[in-house]
XYZ file of C-alpha atoms in Angstrom:
707
model
C -44.431 154.339 -14.321
C -45.318 151.863 -17.057
C -46.161 149.229 -14.462
C -48.596 151.501 -12.652
C -50.253 152.465 -15.924
C -50.596 148.802 -16.879
C -52.137 148.019 -13.495
C -54.558 150.905 -13.820
C -55.631 149.815 -17.309
C -56.124 146.236 -16.137
C -58.243 147.378 -13.193
C -60.356 149.542 -15.447
C -60.869 146.635 -17.862
C -61.809 144.322 -15.007
C -64.293 146.872 -13.636
C -65.800 147.259 -17.081
C -66.198 143.478 -17.465
C -67.794 143.133 -14.053
C -70.130 146.025 -14.758
C -71.050 144.417 -18.034
C -71.846 141.093 -16.366
C -74.033 142.938 -13.828
C -76.335 144.083 -16.630
C -75.535 147.802 -17.073
C -77.250 148.650 -20.357
C -75.918 152.187 -20.535
C -72.347 151.075 -20.009
C -72.765 148.295 -22.619
C -74.163 150.819 -25.119
C -71.342 153.251 -24.428
C -68.755 150.560 -24.831
C -70.295 149.481 -28.128
C -70.292 153.105 -29.374
C -66.620 153.418 -28.485
C -65.862 150.286 -30.486
C -67.903 151.241 -33.560
C -65.221 153.175 -35.502
C -62.669 150.465 -34.778
C -65.079 147.691 -35.902
C -65.838 149.572 -39.108
C -62.171 149.855 -39.898
C -61.644 146.092 -39.480
C -64.682 144.699 -41.313
C -67.319 147.219 -42.416
C -69.374 144.446 -44.067
C -70.117 142.785 -40.754
C -71.607 145.839 -39.053
C -72.050 148.716 -41.528
C -74.896 150.249 -39.557
C -72.405 151.415 -36.918
C -70.276 153.339 -39.404
C -70.120 157.088 -39.116
C -68.065 157.624 -42.279
C -70.613 156.597 -44.893
C -74.181 157.493 -43.901
C -75.591 156.529 -47.269
C -74.023 153.039 -47.416
C -76.452 150.146 -47.579
C -76.221 147.920 -44.503
C -75.767 144.209 -44.908
C -79.043 143.449 -43.174
C -81.128 146.032 -45.105
C -84.217 145.043 -47.079
C -84.490 145.301 -50.847
C -86.471 148.567 -50.676
C -83.883 150.108 -48.351
C -81.097 149.148 -50.739
C -83.000 150.622 -53.682
C -83.595 153.833 -51.748
C -79.911 154.053 -50.970
C -79.167 153.511 -54.650
C -81.427 156.448 -55.586
C -79.423 158.804 -53.371
C -76.638 158.563 -55.909
C -74.192 156.522 -53.885
C -71.580 155.286 -56.333
C -71.042 152.043 -54.402
C -74.640 150.983 -54.973
C -75.977 150.686 -58.503
C -79.292 148.862 -58.226
C -79.614 145.144 -58.705
C -76.371 144.944 -60.634
C -74.512 146.526 -57.777
C -76.200 144.193 -55.292
C -75.299 141.132 -57.380
C -71.720 142.297 -57.807
C -71.438 142.896 -54.100
C -72.808 139.425 -53.352
C -70.125 137.963 -55.627
C -67.330 140.053 -54.180
C -64.496 138.570 -52.126
C -65.548 140.576 -49.077
C -69.010 138.976 -49.103
C -67.588 135.471 -49.454
C -65.050 136.168 -46.723
C -67.861 137.321 -44.421
C -69.823 134.121 -45.136
C -66.812 131.962 -44.358
C -66.180 133.862 -41.153
C -69.805 133.445 -40.095
C -69.657 129.718 -40.807
C -66.405 129.363 -38.889
C -67.811 131.185 -35.848
C -70.924 128.968 -35.888
C -68.880 125.792 -36.090
C -66.523 126.997 -33.358
C -69.467 127.773 -31.108
C -70.971 124.348 -31.774
C -67.650 122.588 -31.134
C -67.058 124.474 -27.879
C -70.568 123.946 -26.527
C -70.803 121.565 -23.586
C -69.374 118.098 -24.327
C -69.818 118.139 -28.108
C -66.084 117.911 -28.823
C -65.653 115.053 -26.367
C -68.684 113.180 -27.704
C -67.451 113.502 -31.276
C -63.977 112.366 -30.214
C -65.455 109.284 -28.564
C -67.433 108.604 -31.730
C -64.232 108.893 -33.786
C -62.455 106.460 -31.434
C -65.289 103.936 -31.732
C -65.306 104.395 -35.516
C -61.555 103.712 -35.697
C -62.010 100.583 -33.578
C -64.825 99.353 -35.831
C -62.772 100.186 -38.947
C -59.898 98.153 -37.505
C -62.154 95.164 -36.856
C -63.678 95.348 -40.346
C -60.261 95.655 -41.998
C -58.898 92.673 -40.099
C -62.007 90.575 -40.745
C -61.883 91.223 -44.488
C -58.250 90.110 -44.757
C -58.142 87.282 -42.213
C -56.536 84.236 -43.834
C -56.070 86.008 -47.178
C -52.976 87.056 -49.075
C -51.393 90.436 -48.519
C -53.388 93.171 -50.267
C -51.809 95.184 -53.030
C -52.628 98.751 -52.025
C -51.263 102.001 -53.477
C -47.856 103.169 -52.292
C -47.168 99.621 -51.089
C -49.126 100.278 -47.906
C -49.412 97.290 -45.593
C -52.185 96.274 -43.235
C -49.964 97.089 -40.256
C -49.537 100.614 -41.579
C -53.294 101.064 -41.900
C -53.847 99.651 -38.406
C -51.201 102.065 -37.116
C -53.106 104.982 -38.674
C -56.369 103.857 -37.084
C -54.591 103.382 -33.747
C -53.005 106.837 -33.855
C -56.355 108.495 -34.554
C -57.983 106.373 -31.854
C -55.361 107.336 -29.272
C -55.599 111.015 -30.156
C -59.400 110.843 -29.968
C -59.290 109.248 -26.521
C -56.993 111.998 -25.258
C -59.679 114.644 -25.849
C -62.339 113.370 -23.390
C -59.729 112.251 -20.860
C -57.862 115.562 -20.643
C -61.031 117.628 -20.863
C -62.642 115.502 -18.170
C -59.709 115.926 -15.789
C -59.783 119.681 -16.378
C -63.520 119.856 -15.710
C -63.169 117.804 -12.544
C -60.702 120.443 -11.379
C -63.513 122.987 -11.083
C -65.870 120.485 -9.476
C -63.159 119.612 -6.981
C -63.144 123.178 -5.711
C -66.863 123.184 -5.000
C -65.572 122.477 -1.492
C -62.609 123.923 0.341
C -59.480 122.323 -1.033
C -55.730 122.791 -0.975
C -54.830 125.387 -3.551
C -52.009 123.142 -4.826
C -54.696 120.795 -6.138
C -55.347 123.323 -8.868
C -51.821 122.742 -10.125
C -52.101 118.969 -9.764
C -55.312 118.705 -11.771
C -53.969 121.059 -14.417
C -50.709 119.099 -14.714
C -52.600 115.784 -14.983
C -54.582 117.093 -17.944
C -51.456 118.064 -19.871
C -49.787 114.719 -20.451
C -48.607 111.354 -19.134
C -45.999 112.792 -16.767
C -48.510 114.936 -14.930
C -51.056 112.107 -15.026
C -48.541 109.741 -13.397
C -47.753 112.244 -10.644
C -51.427 112.962 -10.050
C -52.228 109.246 -9.909
C -49.926 108.716 -6.941
C -50.531 112.060 -5.238
C -52.631 112.062 -2.095
C -53.890 114.753 0.240
C -52.827 114.137 3.804
C -55.743 116.164 5.066
C -58.239 113.861 3.404
C -56.753 110.859 5.149
C -56.690 112.725 8.438
C -60.356 113.620 8.088
C -61.391 110.063 7.305
C -62.000 107.947 10.365
C -60.794 104.564 9.141
C -62.041 102.843 12.267
C -65.637 103.561 11.277
C -66.062 101.701 8.019
C -69.592 102.998 7.495
C -68.109 106.402 6.805
C -66.203 105.123 3.752
C -69.033 105.873 1.277
C -69.261 109.446 2.560
C -65.503 109.843 2.244
C -65.508 108.454 -1.299
C -68.484 110.600 -2.272
C -66.783 113.726 -0.949
C -63.665 112.928 -2.990
C -65.403 111.460 -6.047
C -64.022 114.099 -8.404
C -60.491 113.205 -7.401
C -60.987 109.464 -7.877
C -62.680 109.927 -11.219
C -59.799 112.172 -12.294
C -57.298 109.534 -11.124
C -59.195 106.966 -13.168
C -58.822 109.234 -16.218
C -55.112 109.659 -15.452
C -54.752 105.893 -15.287
C -56.415 105.579 -18.713
C -54.049 108.256 -20.040
C -51.081 106.149 -18.972
C -52.638 102.986 -20.419
C -53.069 104.687 -23.780
C -49.272 104.884 -24.092
C -49.109 101.095 -24.584
C -51.760 100.943 -27.289
C -49.214 101.200 -30.130
C -47.150 98.065 -29.331
C -50.344 96.133 -28.672
C -51.779 97.134 -32.050
C -48.604 96.065 -33.846
C -49.008 92.562 -32.422
C -52.477 92.105 -33.879
C -51.361 91.109 -37.382
C -48.731 88.559 -38.249
C -47.832 87.039 -41.597
C -47.765 83.298 -42.116
C -47.121 80.999 -45.050
C -50.349 79.829 -46.609
C -51.571 78.076 -49.707
C -53.686 79.858 -52.274
C -55.419 78.655 -55.423
C -53.819 79.886 -58.643
C -56.592 79.939 -61.225
C -54.183 80.899 -63.993
C -52.611 77.410 -63.949
C -54.214 74.062 -64.757
C -53.555 70.623 -63.336
C -54.811 67.111 -64.093
C -54.349 63.603 -62.731
C -54.743 60.436 -64.866
C -57.937 58.416 -64.752
C -59.984 56.459 -67.277
C -63.348 54.784 -67.806
C -62.084 52.210 -70.319
C -58.818 50.358 -70.911
C -57.726 48.215 -73.830
C -53.962 48.606 -73.892
C -51.781 46.054 -75.673
C -48.713 45.800 -77.845
C -48.436 44.585 -81.415
C -51.210 42.357 -82.783
C -50.123 38.702 -82.936
C -53.328 36.851 -83.796
C -57.040 36.557 -83.093
C -57.736 38.187 -79.739
C -54.041 38.140 -78.914
C -51.209 40.655 -78.863
C -47.829 41.270 -77.313
C -47.713 43.116 -74.035
C -47.230 46.834 -74.286
C -44.048 48.343 -72.856
C -45.599 50.466 -70.046
C -47.485 47.479 -68.651
C -44.428 45.201 -68.956
C -42.281 47.744 -67.076
C -44.922 48.114 -64.353
C -45.189 44.339 -63.828
C -41.442 43.718 -63.734
C -40.838 46.662 -61.415
C -43.505 45.438 -58.995
C -42.088 41.905 -58.959
C -38.437 42.843 -58.595
C -38.117 46.210 -56.829
C -41.361 48.103 -56.222
C -40.977 51.773 -55.186
C -42.156 52.894 -51.768
C -44.501 55.480 -53.270
C -46.125 53.984 -56.342
C -48.450 56.969 -56.843
C -45.386 59.114 -57.578
C -45.115 57.275 -60.916
C -48.306 58.928 -62.177
C -47.788 61.594 -64.827
C -49.534 64.387 -62.948
C -49.614 67.879 -64.422
C -48.801 70.088 -61.425
C -46.559 73.038 -62.193
C -46.289 74.424 -58.663
C -45.656 71.090 -56.979
C -48.751 71.605 -54.803
C -52.121 70.572 -56.210
C -55.427 69.276 -54.921
C -57.895 67.108 -56.791
C -61.510 66.192 -56.211
C -62.405 62.621 -55.406
C -62.034 60.568 -58.601
C -62.875 57.095 -59.917
C -60.930 55.068 -62.464
C -60.629 51.590 -63.940
C -57.905 49.583 -62.218
C -56.908 46.200 -60.849
C -57.764 44.793 -57.439
C -56.674 41.686 -55.574
C -57.890 39.326 -52.891
C -55.889 36.744 -50.916
C -56.812 34.027 -48.491
C -54.970 31.531 -46.330
C -55.549 27.913 -47.452
C -52.939 26.275 -45.260
C -55.617 24.010 -43.830
C -55.923 22.354 -47.252
C -52.274 21.280 -47.300
C -51.459 17.604 -46.843
C -48.103 15.932 -46.209
C -47.568 12.384 -47.479
C -44.660 10.026 -48.100
C -44.247 8.971 -51.702
C -41.816 6.547 -53.254
C -39.690 8.305 -55.833
C -36.415 7.781 -57.662
C -34.155 10.797 -57.375
C -31.825 9.732 -60.263
C -32.763 7.327 -63.036
C -31.334 3.873 -62.303
C -31.041 4.498 -58.582
C -32.991 2.741 -55.865
C -36.449 4.219 -55.159
C -36.990 5.749 -51.730
C -39.761 7.274 -49.728
C -39.819 11.083 -49.918
C -41.928 13.530 -47.874
C -44.278 15.388 -50.216
C -46.253 18.547 -49.359
C -49.419 18.847 -51.463
C -51.885 21.705 -52.104
C -54.788 20.032 -53.928
C -56.097 21.449 -57.201
C -59.725 22.256 -57.896
C -59.981 21.072 -61.494
C -57.945 20.280 -64.584
C -57.166 23.989 -65.017
C -55.866 24.189 -61.447
C -53.613 21.176 -60.789
C -52.165 20.318 -57.453
C -49.081 22.153 -56.188
C -46.318 20.113 -54.500
C -43.036 20.479 -52.634
C -40.528 17.628 -52.421
C -36.967 17.025 -51.229
C -35.002 20.310 -50.899
C -37.745 22.579 -52.275
C -39.074 25.071 -49.745
C -41.298 27.215 -51.969
C -43.336 26.734 -55.109
C -45.838 28.909 -57.006
C -48.279 28.405 -59.841
C -50.403 30.786 -61.901
C -53.627 29.944 -63.713
C -56.330 31.881 -65.482
C -58.720 31.295 -62.619
C -62.444 31.937 -62.826
C -64.059 34.192 -65.488
C -63.800 37.257 -63.228
C -60.077 36.863 -62.581
C -57.139 37.919 -64.685
C -54.915 35.416 -62.863
C -55.001 33.194 -59.815
C -51.716 32.853 -57.936
C -51.159 29.918 -55.580
C -48.119 29.590 -53.297
C -46.942 26.685 -51.142
C -44.021 26.802 -48.735
C -42.513 24.616 -45.999
C -39.208 25.097 -44.196
C -36.637 22.342 -44.568
C -37.450 21.116 -41.086
C -39.460 17.957 -40.369
C -41.109 19.598 -37.372
C -42.184 22.806 -39.199
C -45.609 23.201 -40.725
C -46.524 24.200 -44.264
C -48.328 27.361 -45.411
C -50.359 27.994 -48.538
C -52.105 31.060 -49.988
C -54.250 31.779 -53.036
C -54.593 35.256 -54.524
C -56.694 36.499 -57.436
C -56.312 39.640 -59.528
C -59.471 41.096 -61.081
C -60.683 44.288 -62.725
C -62.454 46.903 -60.634
C -63.376 50.577 -60.338
C -61.222 52.362 -57.764
C -62.082 55.643 -56.054
C -59.212 57.787 -54.758
C -58.504 60.918 -52.773
C -55.471 62.544 -54.382
C -53.204 65.510 -53.811
C -49.673 66.686 -54.518
C -47.669 68.350 -51.747
C -44.147 69.578 -52.365
C -43.873 67.418 -55.484
C -44.931 64.299 -53.543
C -48.126 62.581 -54.663
C -50.464 61.449 -51.920
C -53.262 59.028 -52.771
C -55.569 57.041 -50.563
C -58.021 54.408 -51.734
C -61.556 55.308 -50.704
C -63.437 52.340 -52.156
C -63.404 49.758 -54.919
C -66.191 48.074 -56.869
C -65.655 44.869 -58.898
C -66.417 44.669 -62.598
C -68.278 41.688 -64.077
C -68.304 39.763 -67.307
C -69.936 41.755 -70.097
C -73.399 40.420 -70.830
C -73.694 42.038 -74.279
C -72.106 40.265 -77.292
C -69.466 41.827 -79.550
C -69.313 45.100 -77.640
C -66.233 47.115 -78.519
C -64.490 49.662 -76.337
C -65.057 52.935 -78.120
C -63.235 52.988 -81.428
C -60.693 50.413 -80.259
C -60.491 47.039 -81.964
C -60.511 45.315 -78.563
C -63.782 43.783 -77.477
C -65.166 44.596 -74.064
C -64.700 41.684 -71.671
C -65.481 43.263 -68.298
C -68.156 45.924 -67.748
C -69.809 47.866 -64.973
C -72.494 50.527 -65.061
C -72.949 52.578 -61.895
C -76.160 54.332 -60.922
C -74.149 57.342 -59.840
C -70.759 58.782 -60.719
C -68.306 61.436 -59.625
C -68.414 64.701 -61.539
C -66.028 67.392 -60.317
C -65.775 65.618 -57.000
C -69.526 65.401 -56.448
C -71.634 62.266 -56.678
C -74.370 62.659 -59.274
C -77.090 60.295 -60.404
C -76.675 58.684 -63.820
C -79.657 59.277 -66.085
C -80.499 56.413 -68.459
C -82.048 56.196 -71.915
C -83.785 53.415 -73.771
C -82.428 54.468 -77.152
C -78.962 55.296 -78.349
C -77.824 58.903 -78.040
C -74.528 60.792 -78.340
C -72.415 60.312 -75.221
C -74.337 57.200 -74.134
C -73.131 53.575 -74.221
C -75.124 50.321 -74.304
C -75.101 48.205 -71.168
C -76.886 45.055 -70.038
C -79.094 45.387 -66.942
C -77.103 42.574 -65.335
C -73.989 44.804 -65.393
C -75.657 47.687 -63.511
C -74.091 47.938 -60.040
C -73.293 44.212 -60.265
C -70.462 41.907 -61.298
C -71.853 38.809 -63.055
C -69.329 35.950 -63.107
C -70.980 33.622 -65.644
C -70.367 33.707 -69.343
C -73.629 34.661 -71.075
C -75.315 32.934 -73.963
C -74.586 35.528 -76.626
C -76.944 33.844 -79.108
C -79.977 34.963 -77.126
C -81.237 38.558 -77.405
C -80.359 40.794 -74.508
C -82.106 43.849 -73.079
C -80.040 46.972 -73.568
C -80.038 50.195 -71.586
C -78.007 53.265 -72.493
C -75.939 54.926 -69.792
C -73.869 58.120 -69.893
C -70.316 57.414 -70.933
C -68.867 58.558 -67.595
C -71.123 56.047 -65.803
C -69.844 53.006 -67.763
C -66.550 51.227 -66.971
C -64.933 48.765 -69.439
C -61.868 46.496 -69.673
C -60.831 44.900 -72.976
C -60.436 41.232 -73.742
C -57.013 41.557 -75.410
C -55.718 43.688 -72.536
C -56.715 40.988 -70.099
C -55.059 38.317 -72.281
C -51.647 40.053 -72.486
C -51.544 40.758 -68.742
C -52.420 37.155 -67.927
C -49.733 35.844 -70.254
C -47.034 38.103 -68.816
C -47.830 37.207 -65.213
C -47.922 33.488 -65.978
C -44.549 33.748 -67.682
C -42.958 35.486 -64.700
C -44.651 33.687 -61.784
C -45.749 30.209 -62.796
C -43.479 27.404 -61.640
C -41.137 29.634 -59.644
C -39.559 27.526 -56.907
C -36.862 27.895 -54.288
C -34.499 25.087 -53.231
C -32.137 24.937 -50.312
C -28.733 23.276 -50.608
C -26.839 23.546 -47.321
C -25.157 25.747 -46.312
C -27.045 27.994 -48.776
C -30.165 29.774 -47.482
C -32.114 29.523 -50.666
C -31.732 29.539 -54.437
C -34.384 30.672 -56.863
C -35.868 33.388 -59.044
C -35.778 36.914 -57.622
C -39.559 37.139 -57.892
C -40.008 33.935 -55.910
C -37.501 35.172 -53.347
C -39.530 38.377 -52.853
C -42.682 36.348 -52.244
C -41.018 33.755 -49.991
C -39.267 36.447 -47.874
C -36.626 33.988 -46.621
C -39.257 31.684 -45.209
C -41.293 34.369 -43.372
C -44.159 34.406 -45.850
C -47.567 34.966 -44.240
C -50.924 36.442 -45.174
C -49.818 40.003 -44.444
C -46.690 39.758 -46.578
C -48.520 38.146 -49.514
C -51.165 40.900 -49.296
C -48.417 43.517 -49.465
C -46.885 41.828 -52.491
C -50.180 41.694 -54.346
C -51.051 45.278 -53.459
C -47.775 46.512 -54.927
C -48.374 44.443 -58.053
C -51.957 45.659 -58.654
C -51.130 49.288 -57.816
C -48.207 49.254 -60.246
C -50.357 47.799 -63.018
C -53.115 50.358 -62.325
C -50.702 53.209 -63.125
C -50.393 52.468 -66.909
C -54.099 51.604 -67.019
C -54.960 55.099 -65.765
C -52.434 56.837 -67.984
C -53.213 54.933 -71.198
C -56.986 54.760 -71.110
C -59.065 54.696 -74.300
C -60.332 58.293 -73.837
C -56.890 59.768 -73.239
C -56.072 62.921 -71.178
C -59.396 64.602 -71.999
C -61.100 62.646 -69.184
C -58.346 63.185 -66.626
C -59.542 64.710 -63.364
C -59.016 68.459 -63.211
C -57.754 69.936 -59.973
C -56.550 73.180 -58.460
C -53.003 74.501 -58.432
C -51.874 75.661 -55.012
C -49.153 78.292 -54.687
C -47.470 79.267 -51.431
C -47.901 82.853 -50.379
C -47.876 85.097 -47.314
C -51.240 85.472 -45.642
C -52.668 87.615 -42.879
C -53.215 85.955 -39.524
C -55.172 88.058 -37.032
C -54.534 87.530 -33.337
C -57.719 88.986 -31.940
C -56.574 88.804 -28.312
C -54.192 91.708 -28.892
C -57.078 93.868 -30.137
C -58.896 93.458 -26.834
C -56.545 96.013 -25.264
C -57.707 98.785 -27.599
C -61.322 97.710 -27.243
C -61.087 97.742 -23.444
C -59.441 101.163 -23.474
C -62.189 102.607 -25.673
C -64.853 101.065 -23.461
C -63.286 102.484 -20.275
C -62.945 105.922 -21.857
C -66.625 105.881 -22.800
C -67.512 104.806 -19.271
C -65.443 107.677 -17.893
C -67.159 110.200 -20.135
C -70.625 108.926 -19.187
C -69.723 108.892 -15.491
C -68.368 112.421 -15.730
C -71.548 113.754 -17.300
C -73.809 111.907 -14.865
C -72.042 113.096 -11.717
C -71.594 116.694 -12.922
C -73.845 119.278 -11.236
C -76.860 120.744 -12.960
C -76.108 123.178 -15.748
C -72.905 121.425 -16.750
C -73.387 122.287 -20.421
C -73.201 125.982 -19.640
C -70.413 125.683 -17.058
C -68.082 123.213 -18.765
C -64.930 125.273 -18.239
C -62.616 122.287 -18.818
C -59.040 123.390 -19.553
C -59.833 127.045 -20.190
C -57.554 129.527 -18.401
C -60.138 132.304 -18.518
C -61.860 131.254 -15.268
C -58.552 131.878 -13.486
C -58.520 135.420 -14.810
C -62.166 136.125 -14.083
C -62.181 134.478 -10.651
C -60.028 136.593 -8.309
C -58.321 135.553 -5.089
C -59.479 137.171 -1.884
C -57.140 139.537 -0.085
C -55.858 136.953 2.378
C -54.666 134.629 -0.381
C -53.393 137.432 -2.576
C -51.212 138.830 0.227
C -49.432 135.473 0.579
C -48.211 135.346 -2.997
C -47.731 139.033 -3.661
C -44.007 138.996 -3.107
C -43.331 135.421 -4.248
C -41.177 135.266 -7.331
C -40.630 131.599 -8.297
C -42.972 128.765 -9.204
C -41.669 126.586 -6.380
C -42.315 129.315 -3.831
C -45.857 129.758 -5.056
C -46.426 125.980 -4.910
C -45.144 125.937 -1.326
C -47.705 128.549 -0.349
C -50.413 126.746 -2.325
C -49.816 123.520 -0.410
C -50.773 125.179 2.872
C -53.437 127.494 1.464
C -57.003 126.285 1.047
C -59.486 127.756 -1.388
C -63.023 127.306 -2.591
C -64.915 128.620 -5.578
C -67.776 130.743 -4.263
C -70.012 133.475 -5.528
C -69.808 136.726 -3.551
C -72.682 138.995 -2.696
C -71.746 141.197 -5.613
C -72.219 138.205 -7.942
C -68.492 137.761 -8.544
C -67.001 134.243 -8.614
C -63.813 134.096 -6.570
C -61.406 131.781 -4.789
C -61.734 132.317 -1.050
């Protein structure tokens, strides 16, 4: 009984809806009149004019005069302008406004492809936001965001929104293609396949690999020119399969997005710490004063010389007192006063003669082979090797530019072996370095060196030091914070400027000047002038002469050699050559440059300032992994554009998509309805649907139906 009543009510409702769609004005008016009391009971503010319970109530759409006239009738709910204002401020009025806004927004969202277009825009926005976020943090330290959020977490949020946004046009597109598919006669089971594909990955996977046997039977594969017609006839299916494929691809977007960012160890500048490396423009170091222009050697220089001669370290730059708290620092290119060397092979000057000598007083004289390196003057006498001597060295003051001149002569104790001789000079110079500290290890490389010359101005002191300036150099440009800058000159004295002779500008004069004659003076900035004191040169020369001059090595068989440890290091067990003597002199000059840099006249205030590097975790973006998301967004946009372009005319008004209402409003014809009338299960209905074919048509009565 209840079932028959329900069927009768449903039929009456369907007839009323069809009559309404046919344009029956009287029926529409009657239906509206039947609904008026019910509408008034639900929300009288929305349609008060239909109320039959309060004839004097002012309708919501009434004019001001109408409301005033209603107020004059004595209605207690309307009290002039005050009543109107109170009503406007009431909760019912605000609720009606919100409801009206919500209905307008819902209508806008449901119209045509607005929701899908906005979803595509959101997906593109998330992709752009991801790119911007990654670009801003590429190669930088991890950001400190609230709640300890990481970049991967933010990328995951963008990816989740992007994936959800892509699902909207894909599922809606598959659903819409379902209705376009039935513009021709199709298997009724296709309705289920399209609907299942729009509901998730499982249905999309099944739909992707489903095929209609009838379509393949209809296509004549032997006539290839019919392929375009076949594809055109089934375009809705292939476009829907393309959307299903994109739905499955979107499942892998999360692991791809998590591979975009990785964290690597990187170095960052810590501006809160300071670092400095020794350098100086002037040196005048010496020990205690012992007389006019003479002093004892200072301890740091004595230690440096003895260490270089006996056991030089492998990394001499590590001896610098560098202020680097983190153990990793970088410094700009810097220049400093130091010592340089030069060596040359003079073996071609060696002569071997036989001289008559008496080995022991009172014994018979005998001829002895003598190896001779001639001297140049009285200050540089000849150097000889006789009898069992295999190595000999001498040290002199050399020319005015040199601190010392070292000469070595060696010949193996073999009549058939040749002799070798070398001369080396140590002089003052300006050295330019590239420096850095990495993991507590100092790395320095010599960029260039420029020799200093004899000072051409008389009685010029080094700053406030008592030492007189012996070597000077003024450069036309200098390094300031790692950048070469031109040195501006003055003709008169000024604070921060030092006097210099024109002959000492970018030149190294070797002659002693006539200090009794007046000299032209130019004033250079203090950081453009380089000076080395006379006393400092004197104490270094004296120490080197004491340790190197006259050092010889004799061989008494079966011994390999007997002599001073310094001479043994130079001789190298008879393998001395130009390369080995260059290495020895480089170690010696580099070791002596260390105390010169650390004990300059100006002190630490002129040391080169650098940057402290601290190790941290930085963001490394692997852009290749982002291409997956970008490609997916691009394909989804292409699908949406293709769907709109191939849709029939009037698609905005007939975009049914995933709505179930068309199924209710579009009835099956009697032949199809009879087949499923007594079917009870879903599988049984699907079995019938596989063999039943249907098409959406419009009947003569104007009713859309599956036939």
